[in-house]
């Protein structure tokens, strides 16, 4: 009996100790809950990590730990948002700016950069000190290495006020570094493509918006009698939005409009063969230049770029439609006579074609050009007709019903 009494007395302290542990846990949980809800909501947009901490973590672990930390922060914020469905009066509204560029409506306007440029920048130093000059004009040439001497001569006609851009259809780029200017130029290399294919993809108006004028030129042009700065002075003087240098009349001439006149600075109209011009203010007697050495103002190019078709890479027919982008076209499209060039008619790009069905490579290319011309004319006519009908207007040249 004595032993039983001893055992009974020893069990009481142990029971009290367990009860104290349970009560302590309950009190701790309650205090923790009250302590937690007493803090204000943490907005993730105001969660900033000291740069010294981030730099240390990135240097030590290549950014992995930083990413983990950020992911945890975002997960915590999302969890809090899910659990707190009641909107509070002082909650910061989400940003939505419908006048921002498409896709950027959720950004504050002050951070949106909708245009860019082709200026080359350093990998070091202060960004504000990168640019020692900001060229105002852009000239592009679509080139093969076999025409390097011709392009070298042409580039030297353009001052440092021009950004030089070469589109390489033969895939050869590094060889051009034998020319000092090539090291400052922008090189884009995609095999067997045309200048209009390049222009559509690499000369978006928002990319070239810093340039007052954009020269989109072929590689087979003689420039002995051409000076780019003098050309721009004349373009401005005569109010030309779309232009080209006059062509030497003895070689490579297709249209009377583009023939150089030795007695004038600029001309905007001409007389063509009988029956070619139903209206003296329409192509090919006015409002017309060819596409071999075209020069566009910034605003004109923004319109023309949108008219270039993705699949019609040769641009045939575009010259007759340029007038759609300026008004009045017969006053704002013209040929600069006193700065003239020679079209050498070298079918180098044509030779990039493929021999098929007994035809030489250039023959297949020429056939494609003619086909595209007809397709472009049809698309443009159909688009205009659809527009007029949609607005309840009888399309021009239509008898109506």
PDB file of N, CA, C and O in Angstrom, residues 6 12 46 100 161 166 214 218 225 227 251 304 341 348 360 384:
ATOM      1  N   UNK A   6       2.978   6.231  -2.908  1.00  0.00           N
ATOM      2  CA  UNK A   6       4.093   6.992  -3.465  1.00  0.00           C
ATOM      3  C   UNK A   6       3.883   7.244  -4.946  1.00  0.00           C
ATOM      4  O   UNK A   6       4.069   8.348  -5.466  1.00  0.00           O
ATOM      5  N   UNK A  12       0.859  13.627  -9.859  1.00  0.00           N
ATOM      6  CA  UNK A  12       0.193  14.944  -9.844  1.00  0.00           C
ATOM      7  C   UNK A  12       1.080  16.034 -10.442  1.00  0.00           C
ATOM      8  O   UNK A  12       0.651  16.812 -11.296  1.00  0.00           O
ATOM      9  N   UNK A  46       5.734  48.287 -52.953  1.00  0.00           N
ATOM     10  CA  UNK A  46       6.577  49.107 -52.107  1.00  0.00           C
ATOM     11  C   UNK A  46       7.624  48.279 -51.372  1.00  0.00           C
ATOM     12  O   UNK A  46       8.233  48.728 -50.416  1.00  0.00           O
ATOM     13  N   UNK A 100      -1.698  54.916 -74.087  1.00  0.00           N
ATOM     14  CA  UNK A 100      -0.379  54.316 -74.277  1.00  0.00           C
ATOM     15  C   UNK A 100      -0.360  53.442 -75.522  1.00  0.00           C
ATOM     16  O   UNK A 100      -1.419  53.019 -75.999  1.00  0.00           O
ATOM     17  N   UNK A 161      26.888  62.798 -90.622  1.00  0.00           N
ATOM     18  CA  UNK A 161      25.524  63.083 -90.208  1.00  0.00           C
ATOM     19  C   UNK A 161      24.558  61.979 -90.635  1.00  0.00           C
ATOM     20  O   UNK A 161      23.350  62.098 -90.428  1.00  0.00           O
ATOM     21  N   UNK A 166      23.950  48.436 -93.802  1.00  0.00           N
ATOM     22  CA  UNK A 166      24.086  47.518 -94.931  1.00  0.00           C
ATOM     23  C   UNK A 166      23.244  46.273 -94.695  1.00  0.00           C
ATOM     24  O   UNK A 166      23.336  45.634 -93.636  1.00  0.00           O
ATOM     25  N   UNK A 214      15.246  59.132 -94.816  1.00  0.00           N
ATOM     26  CA  UNK A 214      15.704  57.753 -94.927  1.00  0.00           C
ATOM     27  C   UNK A 214      15.963  57.449 -96.398  1.00  0.00           C
ATOM     28  O   UNK A 214      15.042  57.544 -97.227  1.00  0.00           O
ATOM     29  N   UNK A 218      19.733  50.967-103.868  1.00  0.00           N
ATOM     30  CA  UNK A 218      20.339  49.769-104.452  1.00  0.00           C
ATOM     31  C   UNK A 218      21.863  49.880-104.397  1.00  0.00           C
ATOM     32  O   UNK A 218      22.421  50.938-104.061  1.00  0.00           O
ATOM     33  N   UNK A 225      28.551  62.332-109.295  1.00  0.00           N
ATOM     34  CA  UNK A 225      27.964  63.674-109.359  1.00  0.00           C
ATOM     35  C   UNK A 225      26.929  63.890-108.259  1.00  0.00           C
ATOM     36  O   UNK A 225      25.987  64.678-108.430  1.00  0.00           O
ATOM     37  N   UNK A 227      26.125  64.537-103.971  1.00  0.00           N
ATOM     38  CA  UNK A 227      26.539  64.899-102.627  1.00  0.00           C
ATOM     39  C   UNK A 227      25.306  64.875-101.735  1.00  0.00           C
ATOM     40  O   UNK A 227      24.327  65.580-101.993  1.00  0.00           O
ATOM     41  N   UNK A 251      21.829  55.802-119.699  1.00  0.00           N
ATOM     42  CA  UNK A 251      21.942  54.422-119.258  1.00  0.00           C
ATOM     43  C   UNK A 251      20.929  54.112-118.154  1.00  0.00           C
ATOM     44  O   UNK A 251      20.710  54.914-117.248  1.00  0.00           O
ATOM     45  N   UNK A 304       4.469  54.850 -95.980  1.00  0.00           N
ATOM     46  CA  UNK A 304       4.897  53.879 -96.988  1.00  0.00           C
ATOM     47  C   UNK A 304       5.199  52.532 -96.353  1.00  0.00           C
ATOM     48  O   UNK A 304       4.865  51.473 -96.916  1.00  0.00           O
ATOM     49  N   UNK A 341      22.686  60.644-110.379  1.00  0.00           N
ATOM     50  CA  UNK A 341      23.391  59.374-110.267  1.00  0.00           C
ATOM     51  C   UNK A 341      23.283  58.609-111.582  1.00  0.00           C
ATOM     52  O   UNK A 341      22.544  59.000-112.498  1.00  0.00           O
ATOM     53  N   UNK A 348      23.035  41.760-109.929  1.00  0.00           N
ATOM     54  CA  UNK A 348      23.683  40.917-108.920  1.00  0.00           C
ATOM     55  C   UNK A 348      22.665  40.199-108.036  1.00  0.00           C
ATOM     56  O   UNK A 348      22.802  39.011-107.746  1.00  0.00           O
ATOM     57  N   UNK A 360      17.367  30.852-116.585  1.00  0.00           N
ATOM     58  CA  UNK A 360      18.477  31.343-115.770  1.00  0.00           C
ATOM     59  C   UNK A 360      17.937  31.914-114.462  1.00  0.00           C
ATOM     60  O   UNK A 360      16.760  32.301-114.390  1.00  0.00           O
ATOM     61  N   UNK A 384      -9.103  49.643-101.512  1.00  0.00           N
ATOM     62  CA  UNK A 384      -9.776  50.932-101.669  1.00  0.00           C
ATOM     63  C   UNK A 384     -11.262  50.741-101.924  1.00  0.00           C
ATOM     64  O   UNK A 384     -12.102  51.450-101.353  1.00  0.00           O
TER      65      UNK A 384
END
